[in-house]
PDB file of C-alpha atoms in Angstrom:
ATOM      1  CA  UNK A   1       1.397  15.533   8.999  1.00 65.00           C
ATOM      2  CA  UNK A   2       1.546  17.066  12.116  1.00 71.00           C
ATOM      3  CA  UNK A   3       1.920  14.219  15.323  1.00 82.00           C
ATOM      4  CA  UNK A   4       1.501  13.753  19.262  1.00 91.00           C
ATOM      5  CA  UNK A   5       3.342  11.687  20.664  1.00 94.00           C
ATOM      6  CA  UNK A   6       1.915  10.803  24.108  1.00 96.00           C
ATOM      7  CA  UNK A   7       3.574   8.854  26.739  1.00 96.00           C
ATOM      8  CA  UNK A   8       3.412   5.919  28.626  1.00 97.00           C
ATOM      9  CA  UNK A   9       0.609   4.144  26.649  1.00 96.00           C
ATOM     10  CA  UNK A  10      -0.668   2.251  29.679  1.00 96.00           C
ATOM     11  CA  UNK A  11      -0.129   2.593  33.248  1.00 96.00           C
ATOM     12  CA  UNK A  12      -1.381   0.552  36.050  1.00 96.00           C
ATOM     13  CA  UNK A  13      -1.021   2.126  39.611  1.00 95.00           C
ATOM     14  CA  UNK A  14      -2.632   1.565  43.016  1.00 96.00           C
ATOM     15  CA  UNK A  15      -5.122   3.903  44.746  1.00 97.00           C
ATOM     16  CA  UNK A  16      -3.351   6.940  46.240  1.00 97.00           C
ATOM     17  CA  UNK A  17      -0.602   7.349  43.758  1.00 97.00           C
ATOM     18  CA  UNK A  18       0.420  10.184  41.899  1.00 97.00           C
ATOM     19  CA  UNK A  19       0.559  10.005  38.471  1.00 96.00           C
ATOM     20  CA  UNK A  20       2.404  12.138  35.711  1.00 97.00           C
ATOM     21  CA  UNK A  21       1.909  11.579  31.288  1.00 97.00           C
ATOM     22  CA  UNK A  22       2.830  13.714  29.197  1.00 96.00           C
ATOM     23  CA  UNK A  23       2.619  14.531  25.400  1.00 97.00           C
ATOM     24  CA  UNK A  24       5.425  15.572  22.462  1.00 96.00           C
ATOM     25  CA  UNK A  25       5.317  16.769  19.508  1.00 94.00           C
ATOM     26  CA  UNK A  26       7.416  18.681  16.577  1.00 90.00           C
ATOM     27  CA  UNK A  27       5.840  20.927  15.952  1.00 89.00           C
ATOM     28  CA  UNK A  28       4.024  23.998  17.394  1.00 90.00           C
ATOM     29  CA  UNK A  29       0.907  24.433  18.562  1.00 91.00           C
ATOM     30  CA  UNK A  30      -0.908  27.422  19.819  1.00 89.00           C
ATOM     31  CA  UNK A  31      -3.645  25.690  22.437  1.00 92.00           C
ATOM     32  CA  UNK A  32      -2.981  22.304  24.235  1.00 94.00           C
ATOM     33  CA  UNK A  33      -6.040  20.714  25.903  1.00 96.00           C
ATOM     34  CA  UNK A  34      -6.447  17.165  28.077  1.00 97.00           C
ATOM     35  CA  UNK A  35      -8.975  15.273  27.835  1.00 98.00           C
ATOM     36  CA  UNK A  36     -10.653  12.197  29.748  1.00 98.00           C
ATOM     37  CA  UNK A  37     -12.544   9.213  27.936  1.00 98.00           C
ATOM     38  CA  UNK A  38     -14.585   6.617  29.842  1.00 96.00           C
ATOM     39  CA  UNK A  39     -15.478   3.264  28.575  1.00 92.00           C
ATOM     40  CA  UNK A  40     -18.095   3.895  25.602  1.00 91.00           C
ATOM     41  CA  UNK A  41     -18.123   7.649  26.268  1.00 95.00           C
ATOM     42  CA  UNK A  42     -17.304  10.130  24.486  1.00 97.00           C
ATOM     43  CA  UNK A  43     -14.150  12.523  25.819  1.00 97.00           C
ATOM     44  CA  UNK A  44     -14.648  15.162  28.041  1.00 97.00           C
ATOM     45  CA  UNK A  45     -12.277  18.164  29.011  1.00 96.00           C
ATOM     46  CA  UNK A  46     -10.746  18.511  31.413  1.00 97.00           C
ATOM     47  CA  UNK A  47      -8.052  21.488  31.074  1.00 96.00           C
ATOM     48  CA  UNK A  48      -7.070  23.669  28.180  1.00 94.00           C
ATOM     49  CA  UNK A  49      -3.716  25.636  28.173  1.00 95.00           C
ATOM     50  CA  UNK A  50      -3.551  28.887  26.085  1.00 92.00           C
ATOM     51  CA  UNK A  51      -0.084  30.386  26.518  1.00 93.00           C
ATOM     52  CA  UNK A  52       3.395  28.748  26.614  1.00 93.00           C
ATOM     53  CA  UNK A  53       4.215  27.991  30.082  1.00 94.00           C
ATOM     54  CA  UNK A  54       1.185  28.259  31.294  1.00 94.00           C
ATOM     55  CA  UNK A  55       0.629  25.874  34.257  1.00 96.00           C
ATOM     56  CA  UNK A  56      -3.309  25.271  35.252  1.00 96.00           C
ATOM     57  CA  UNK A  57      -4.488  22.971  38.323  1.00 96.00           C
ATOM     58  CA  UNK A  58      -8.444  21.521  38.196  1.00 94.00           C
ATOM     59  CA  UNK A  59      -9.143  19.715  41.542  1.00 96.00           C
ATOM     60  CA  UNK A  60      -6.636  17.145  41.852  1.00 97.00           C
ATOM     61  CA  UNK A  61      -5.355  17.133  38.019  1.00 97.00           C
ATOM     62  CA  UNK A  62      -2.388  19.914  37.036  1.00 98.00           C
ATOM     63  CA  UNK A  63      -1.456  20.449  33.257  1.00 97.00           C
ATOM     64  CA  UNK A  64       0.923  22.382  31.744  1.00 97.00           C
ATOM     65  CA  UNK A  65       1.988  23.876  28.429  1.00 95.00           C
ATOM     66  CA  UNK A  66       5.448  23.755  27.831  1.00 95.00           C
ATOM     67  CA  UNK A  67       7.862  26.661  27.053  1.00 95.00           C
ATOM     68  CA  UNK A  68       8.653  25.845  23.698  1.00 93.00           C
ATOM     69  CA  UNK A  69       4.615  24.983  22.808  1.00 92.00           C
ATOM     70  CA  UNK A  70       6.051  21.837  21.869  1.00 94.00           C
ATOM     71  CA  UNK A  71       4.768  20.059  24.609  1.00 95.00           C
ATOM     72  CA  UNK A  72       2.853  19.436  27.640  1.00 97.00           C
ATOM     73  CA  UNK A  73       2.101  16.735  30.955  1.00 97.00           C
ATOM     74  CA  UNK A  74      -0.453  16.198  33.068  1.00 98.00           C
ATOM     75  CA  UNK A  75      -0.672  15.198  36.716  1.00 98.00           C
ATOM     76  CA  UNK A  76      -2.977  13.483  38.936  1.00 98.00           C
ATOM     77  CA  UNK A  77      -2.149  13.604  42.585  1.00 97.00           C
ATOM     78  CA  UNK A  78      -3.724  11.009  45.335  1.00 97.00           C
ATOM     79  CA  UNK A  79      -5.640   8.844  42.328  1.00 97.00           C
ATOM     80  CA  UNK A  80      -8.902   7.472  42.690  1.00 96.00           C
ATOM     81  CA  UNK A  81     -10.423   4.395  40.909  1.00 95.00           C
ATOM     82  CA  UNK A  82     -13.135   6.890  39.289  1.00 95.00           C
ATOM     83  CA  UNK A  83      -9.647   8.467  37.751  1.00 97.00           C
ATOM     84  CA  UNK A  84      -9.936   5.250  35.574  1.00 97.00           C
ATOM     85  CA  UNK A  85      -9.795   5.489  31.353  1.00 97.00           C
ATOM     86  CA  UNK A  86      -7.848   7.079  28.864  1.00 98.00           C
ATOM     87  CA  UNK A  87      -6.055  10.536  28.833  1.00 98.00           C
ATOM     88  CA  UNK A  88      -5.693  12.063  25.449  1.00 98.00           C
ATOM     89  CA  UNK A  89      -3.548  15.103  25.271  1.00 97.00           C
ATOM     90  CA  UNK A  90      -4.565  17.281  21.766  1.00 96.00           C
ATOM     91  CA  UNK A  91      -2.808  20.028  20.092  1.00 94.00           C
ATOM     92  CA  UNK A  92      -4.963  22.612  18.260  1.00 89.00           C
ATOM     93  CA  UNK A  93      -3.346  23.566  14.742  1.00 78.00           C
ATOM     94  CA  UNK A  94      -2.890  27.257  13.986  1.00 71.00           C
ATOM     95  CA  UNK A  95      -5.116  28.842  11.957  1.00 68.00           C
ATOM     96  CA  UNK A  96      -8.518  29.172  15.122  1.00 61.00           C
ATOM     97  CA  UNK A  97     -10.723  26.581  13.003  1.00 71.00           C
ATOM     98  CA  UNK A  98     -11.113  24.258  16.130  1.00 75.00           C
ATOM     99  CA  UNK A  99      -8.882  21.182  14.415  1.00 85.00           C
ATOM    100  CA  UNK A 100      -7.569  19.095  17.202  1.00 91.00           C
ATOM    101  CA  UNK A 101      -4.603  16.538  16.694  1.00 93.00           C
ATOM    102  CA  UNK A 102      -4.951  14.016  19.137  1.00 95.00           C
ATOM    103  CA  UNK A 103      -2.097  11.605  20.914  1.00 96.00           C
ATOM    104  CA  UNK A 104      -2.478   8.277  20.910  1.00 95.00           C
ATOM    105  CA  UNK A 105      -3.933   8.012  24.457  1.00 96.00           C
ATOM    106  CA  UNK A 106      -2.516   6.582  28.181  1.00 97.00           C
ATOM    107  CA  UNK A 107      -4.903   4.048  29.156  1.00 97.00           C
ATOM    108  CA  UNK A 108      -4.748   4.412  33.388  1.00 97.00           C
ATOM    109  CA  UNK A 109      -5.742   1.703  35.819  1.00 97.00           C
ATOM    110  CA  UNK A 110      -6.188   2.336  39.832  1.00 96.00           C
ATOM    111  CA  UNK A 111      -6.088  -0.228  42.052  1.00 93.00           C
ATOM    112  CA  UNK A 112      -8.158   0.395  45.089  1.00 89.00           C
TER     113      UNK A 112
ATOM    114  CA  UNK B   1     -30.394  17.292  29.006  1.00 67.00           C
ATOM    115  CA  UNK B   2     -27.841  15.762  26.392  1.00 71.00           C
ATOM    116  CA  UNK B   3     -25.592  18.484  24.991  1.00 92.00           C
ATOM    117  CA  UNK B   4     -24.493  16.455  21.906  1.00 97.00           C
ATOM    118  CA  UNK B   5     -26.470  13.606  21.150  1.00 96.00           C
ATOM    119  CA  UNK B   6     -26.268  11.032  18.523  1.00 96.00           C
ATOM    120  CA  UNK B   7     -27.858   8.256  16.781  1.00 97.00           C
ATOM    121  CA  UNK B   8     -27.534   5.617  16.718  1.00 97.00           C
ATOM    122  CA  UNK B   9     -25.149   4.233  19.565  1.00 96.00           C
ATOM    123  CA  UNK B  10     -24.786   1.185  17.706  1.00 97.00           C
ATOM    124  CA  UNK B  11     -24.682   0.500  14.243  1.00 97.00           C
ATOM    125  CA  UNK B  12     -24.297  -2.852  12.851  1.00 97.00           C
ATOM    126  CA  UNK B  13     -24.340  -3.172   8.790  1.00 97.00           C
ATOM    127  CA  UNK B  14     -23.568  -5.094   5.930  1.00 97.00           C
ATOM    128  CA  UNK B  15     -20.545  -4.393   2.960  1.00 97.00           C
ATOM    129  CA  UNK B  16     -21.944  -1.941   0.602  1.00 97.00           C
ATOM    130  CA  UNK B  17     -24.785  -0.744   2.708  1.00 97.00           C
ATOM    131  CA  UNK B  18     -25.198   2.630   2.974  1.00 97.00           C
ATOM    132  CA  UNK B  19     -26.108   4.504   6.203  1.00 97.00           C
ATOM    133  CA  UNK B  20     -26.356   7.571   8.228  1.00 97.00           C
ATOM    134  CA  UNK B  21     -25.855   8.694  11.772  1.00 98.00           C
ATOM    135  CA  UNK B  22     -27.141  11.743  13.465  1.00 97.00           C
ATOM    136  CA  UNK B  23     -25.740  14.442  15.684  1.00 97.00           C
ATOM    137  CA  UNK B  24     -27.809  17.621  17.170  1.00 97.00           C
ATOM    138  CA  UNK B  25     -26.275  19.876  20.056  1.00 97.00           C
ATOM    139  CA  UNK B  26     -28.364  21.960  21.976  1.00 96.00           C
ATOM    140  CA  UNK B  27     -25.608  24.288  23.580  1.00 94.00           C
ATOM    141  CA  UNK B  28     -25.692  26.947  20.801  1.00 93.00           C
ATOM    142  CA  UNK B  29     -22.180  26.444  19.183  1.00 92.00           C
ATOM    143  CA  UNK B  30     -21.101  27.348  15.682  1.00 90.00           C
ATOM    144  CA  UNK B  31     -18.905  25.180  14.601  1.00 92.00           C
ATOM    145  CA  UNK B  32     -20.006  21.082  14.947  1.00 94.00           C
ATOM    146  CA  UNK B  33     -17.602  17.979  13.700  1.00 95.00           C
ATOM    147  CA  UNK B  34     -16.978  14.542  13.085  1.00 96.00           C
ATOM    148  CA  UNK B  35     -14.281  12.479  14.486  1.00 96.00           C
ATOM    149  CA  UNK B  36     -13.217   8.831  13.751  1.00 96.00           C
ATOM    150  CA  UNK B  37     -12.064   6.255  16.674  1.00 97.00           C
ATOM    151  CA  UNK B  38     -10.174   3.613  15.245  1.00 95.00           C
ATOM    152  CA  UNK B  39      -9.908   0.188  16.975  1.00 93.00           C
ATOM    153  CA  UNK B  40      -6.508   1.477  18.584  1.00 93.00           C
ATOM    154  CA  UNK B  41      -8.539   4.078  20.349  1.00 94.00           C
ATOM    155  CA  UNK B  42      -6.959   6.923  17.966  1.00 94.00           C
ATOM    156  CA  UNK B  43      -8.832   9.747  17.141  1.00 95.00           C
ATOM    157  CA  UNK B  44      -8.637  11.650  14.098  1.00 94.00           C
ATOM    158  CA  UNK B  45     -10.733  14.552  12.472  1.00 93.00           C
ATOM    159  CA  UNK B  46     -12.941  14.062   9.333  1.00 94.00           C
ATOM    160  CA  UNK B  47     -15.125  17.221   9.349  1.00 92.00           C
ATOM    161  CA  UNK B  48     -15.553  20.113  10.203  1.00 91.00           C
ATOM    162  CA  UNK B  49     -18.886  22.969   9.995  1.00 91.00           C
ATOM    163  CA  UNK B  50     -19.224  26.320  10.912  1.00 88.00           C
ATOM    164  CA  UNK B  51     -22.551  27.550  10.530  1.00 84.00           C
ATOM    165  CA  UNK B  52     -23.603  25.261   8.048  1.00 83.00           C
ATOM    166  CA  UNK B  53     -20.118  25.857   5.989  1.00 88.00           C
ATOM    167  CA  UNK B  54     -17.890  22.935   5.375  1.00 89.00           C
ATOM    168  CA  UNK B  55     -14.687  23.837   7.203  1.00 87.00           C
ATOM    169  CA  UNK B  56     -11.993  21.001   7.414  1.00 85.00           C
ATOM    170  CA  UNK B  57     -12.115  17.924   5.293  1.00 86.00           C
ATOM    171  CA  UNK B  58      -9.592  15.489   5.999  1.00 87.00           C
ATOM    172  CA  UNK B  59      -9.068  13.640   2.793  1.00 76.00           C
ATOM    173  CA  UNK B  60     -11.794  11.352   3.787  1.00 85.00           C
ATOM    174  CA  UNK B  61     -13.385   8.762   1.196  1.00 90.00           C
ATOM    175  CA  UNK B  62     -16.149  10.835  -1.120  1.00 91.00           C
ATOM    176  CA  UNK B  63     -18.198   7.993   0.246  1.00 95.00           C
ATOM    177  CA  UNK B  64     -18.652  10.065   3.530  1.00 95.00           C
ATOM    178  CA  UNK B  65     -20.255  13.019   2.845  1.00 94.00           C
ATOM    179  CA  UNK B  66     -21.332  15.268   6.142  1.00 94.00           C
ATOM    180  CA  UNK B  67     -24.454  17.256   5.824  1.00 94.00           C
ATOM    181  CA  UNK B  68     -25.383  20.374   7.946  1.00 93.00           C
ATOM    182  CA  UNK B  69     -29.103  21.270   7.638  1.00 92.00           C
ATOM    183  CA  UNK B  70     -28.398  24.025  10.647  1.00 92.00           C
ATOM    184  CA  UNK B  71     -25.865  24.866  13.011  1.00 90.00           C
ATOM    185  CA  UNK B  72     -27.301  22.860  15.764  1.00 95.00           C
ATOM    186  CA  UNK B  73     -27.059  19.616  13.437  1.00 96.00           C
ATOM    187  CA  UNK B  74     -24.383  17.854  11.444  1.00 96.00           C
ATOM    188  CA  UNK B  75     -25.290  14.664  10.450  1.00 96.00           C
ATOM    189  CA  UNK B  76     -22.854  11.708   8.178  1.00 97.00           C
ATOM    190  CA  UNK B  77     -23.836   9.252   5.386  1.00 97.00           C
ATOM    191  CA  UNK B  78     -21.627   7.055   4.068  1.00 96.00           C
ATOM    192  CA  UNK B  79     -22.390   4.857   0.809  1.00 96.00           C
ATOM    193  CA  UNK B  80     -20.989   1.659   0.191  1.00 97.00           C
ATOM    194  CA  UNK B  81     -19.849   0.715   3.374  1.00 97.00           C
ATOM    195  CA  UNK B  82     -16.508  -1.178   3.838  1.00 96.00           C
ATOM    196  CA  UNK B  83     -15.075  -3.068   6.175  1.00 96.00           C
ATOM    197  CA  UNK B  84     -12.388  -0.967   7.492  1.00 94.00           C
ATOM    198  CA  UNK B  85     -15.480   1.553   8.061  1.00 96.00           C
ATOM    199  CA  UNK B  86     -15.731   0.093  11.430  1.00 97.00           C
ATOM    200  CA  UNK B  87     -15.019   2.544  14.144  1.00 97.00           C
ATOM    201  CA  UNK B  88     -16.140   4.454  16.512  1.00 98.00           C
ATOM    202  CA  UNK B  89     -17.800   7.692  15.294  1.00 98.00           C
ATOM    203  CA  UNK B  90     -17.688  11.113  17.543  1.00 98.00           C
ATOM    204  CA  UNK B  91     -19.667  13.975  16.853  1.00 97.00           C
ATOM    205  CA  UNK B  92     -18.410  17.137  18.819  1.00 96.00           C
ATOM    206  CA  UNK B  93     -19.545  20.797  19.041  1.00 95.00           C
ATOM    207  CA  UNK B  94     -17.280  24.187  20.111  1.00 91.00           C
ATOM    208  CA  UNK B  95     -17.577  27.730  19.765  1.00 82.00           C
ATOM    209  CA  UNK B  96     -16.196  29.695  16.713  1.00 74.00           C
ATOM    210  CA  UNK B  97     -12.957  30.714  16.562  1.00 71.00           C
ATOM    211  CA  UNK B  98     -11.335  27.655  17.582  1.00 69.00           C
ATOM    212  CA  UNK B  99     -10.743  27.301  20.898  1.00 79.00           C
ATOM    213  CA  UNK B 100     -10.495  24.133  20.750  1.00 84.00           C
ATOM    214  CA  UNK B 101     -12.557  23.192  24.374  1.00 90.00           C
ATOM    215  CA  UNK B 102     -15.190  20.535  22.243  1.00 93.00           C
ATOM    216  CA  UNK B 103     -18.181  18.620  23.529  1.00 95.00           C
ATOM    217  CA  UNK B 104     -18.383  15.162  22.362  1.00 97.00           C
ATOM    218  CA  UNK B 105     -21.425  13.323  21.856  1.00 97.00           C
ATOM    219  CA  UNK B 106     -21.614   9.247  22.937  1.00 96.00           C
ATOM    220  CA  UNK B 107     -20.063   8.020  20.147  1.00 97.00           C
ATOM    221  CA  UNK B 108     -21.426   5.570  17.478  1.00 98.00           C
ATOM    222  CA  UNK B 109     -19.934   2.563  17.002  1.00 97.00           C
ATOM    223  CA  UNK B 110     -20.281   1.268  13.510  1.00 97.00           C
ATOM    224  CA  UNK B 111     -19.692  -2.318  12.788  1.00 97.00           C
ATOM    225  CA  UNK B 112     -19.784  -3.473   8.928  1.00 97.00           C
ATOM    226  CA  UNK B 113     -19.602  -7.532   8.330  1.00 96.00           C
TER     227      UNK B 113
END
């Protein structure tokens, strides 16, 4: 089946840093979207990319979707301990019925 | 106001029990589903409903079967309960057509002993 592979798995930085992860797959998908989970919440969006190449800032956080729509990163600039949890990066399969395939997640610690 | 809510949050069980958990959103999407959290944090879909119409079913046990009463609920029994049943359980909402922006409820996290 279709797989995300999302990269680094953990990262441990100090307050202030910039941060880049980013997600591969092989195969193509027509929507890439990030997404934020906090300790014993549920995850929450933060961007969605629609078109190949696309590149999308929200506040401090830039994502883009790779040429080939194989892949995509996200950055966080000047981090914040609140930027604290896991990043999931999810592909949505072709086909418009919403089914997300989700990478494995980069668990991200700020030191203040 | 909670946009996706479900019960309960926490869910603790015996093997072969059988039990349900509950999911209503309130933000007038079409299309509700159910995702599994394993204990490595890895999400994967189960279900999926649009307008009461069973979507995606990801060769998940027959012991789970989802159950949409309306489009504003989509709620998940599962019979015999087994151990590697524990997870954490998402319930998520979206508009139709698949744009894939979802809302996530809290989770609930399912424990079988």
């Amino acid at each position: 089946g279709q797989q995300l592979n999302q990269s680094p798995q953990s990262m441990f930085i100090q307050e202030g840093e910039d941060v880049s992860m980013n997600c591969t797959s092989s195969s193509i998908f027509n929507t890439w979207l990030w997404y934020k989970q906090d300790p014993g919440e549920g995850p929450v969006l933060l961007i969605a990319l629609y078109k190949a190449g696309e590149l999308t800032s929200n506040g401090r956080l830039t994502a883009q979707f790779g040429i080939t729509r194989k892949d995509s990163f996200l950055n966080i600039s000047a981090s914040i301990p609140s930027d604290v949890g896991i990043y999931f990066c999810a592909g949505q399969v072709t086909g418009n019925t919403g089914k997300l395939i989700f990478g494995q997640g980069t668990t991200l610690q700020v030191k203040p | 106001d909670t946009a996706v809510s479900q019960t309960p949050k926490y869910l603790v069980t015996q093997m072969g029990n059988d039990k349900s958990i509950k999911c209503e959103q309130n933000l007038g999407h079409d299309t509700m589903y159910w995702y599994k959290q394993d204990s490595k944090k890895f999400l994967k879909i189960m279900f999926s409903y649009n307008n009461k119409e069973l979507i995606i079913n990801e060769t998940v046990p027959n012991r789970f079967s989802p159950k949409s009463p309306d489009k504003a609920h989509l709620n998940l029994h599962i019979n015999s309960l087994e151990l590697g049943d524990s997870a954490v359980y998402f319930c998520a909402s979206g508009l139709s057509g698949g744009t894939g922006e979802l809302f996530f409820g809290e989770g609930s996290r399912l424990t079988v002993l």
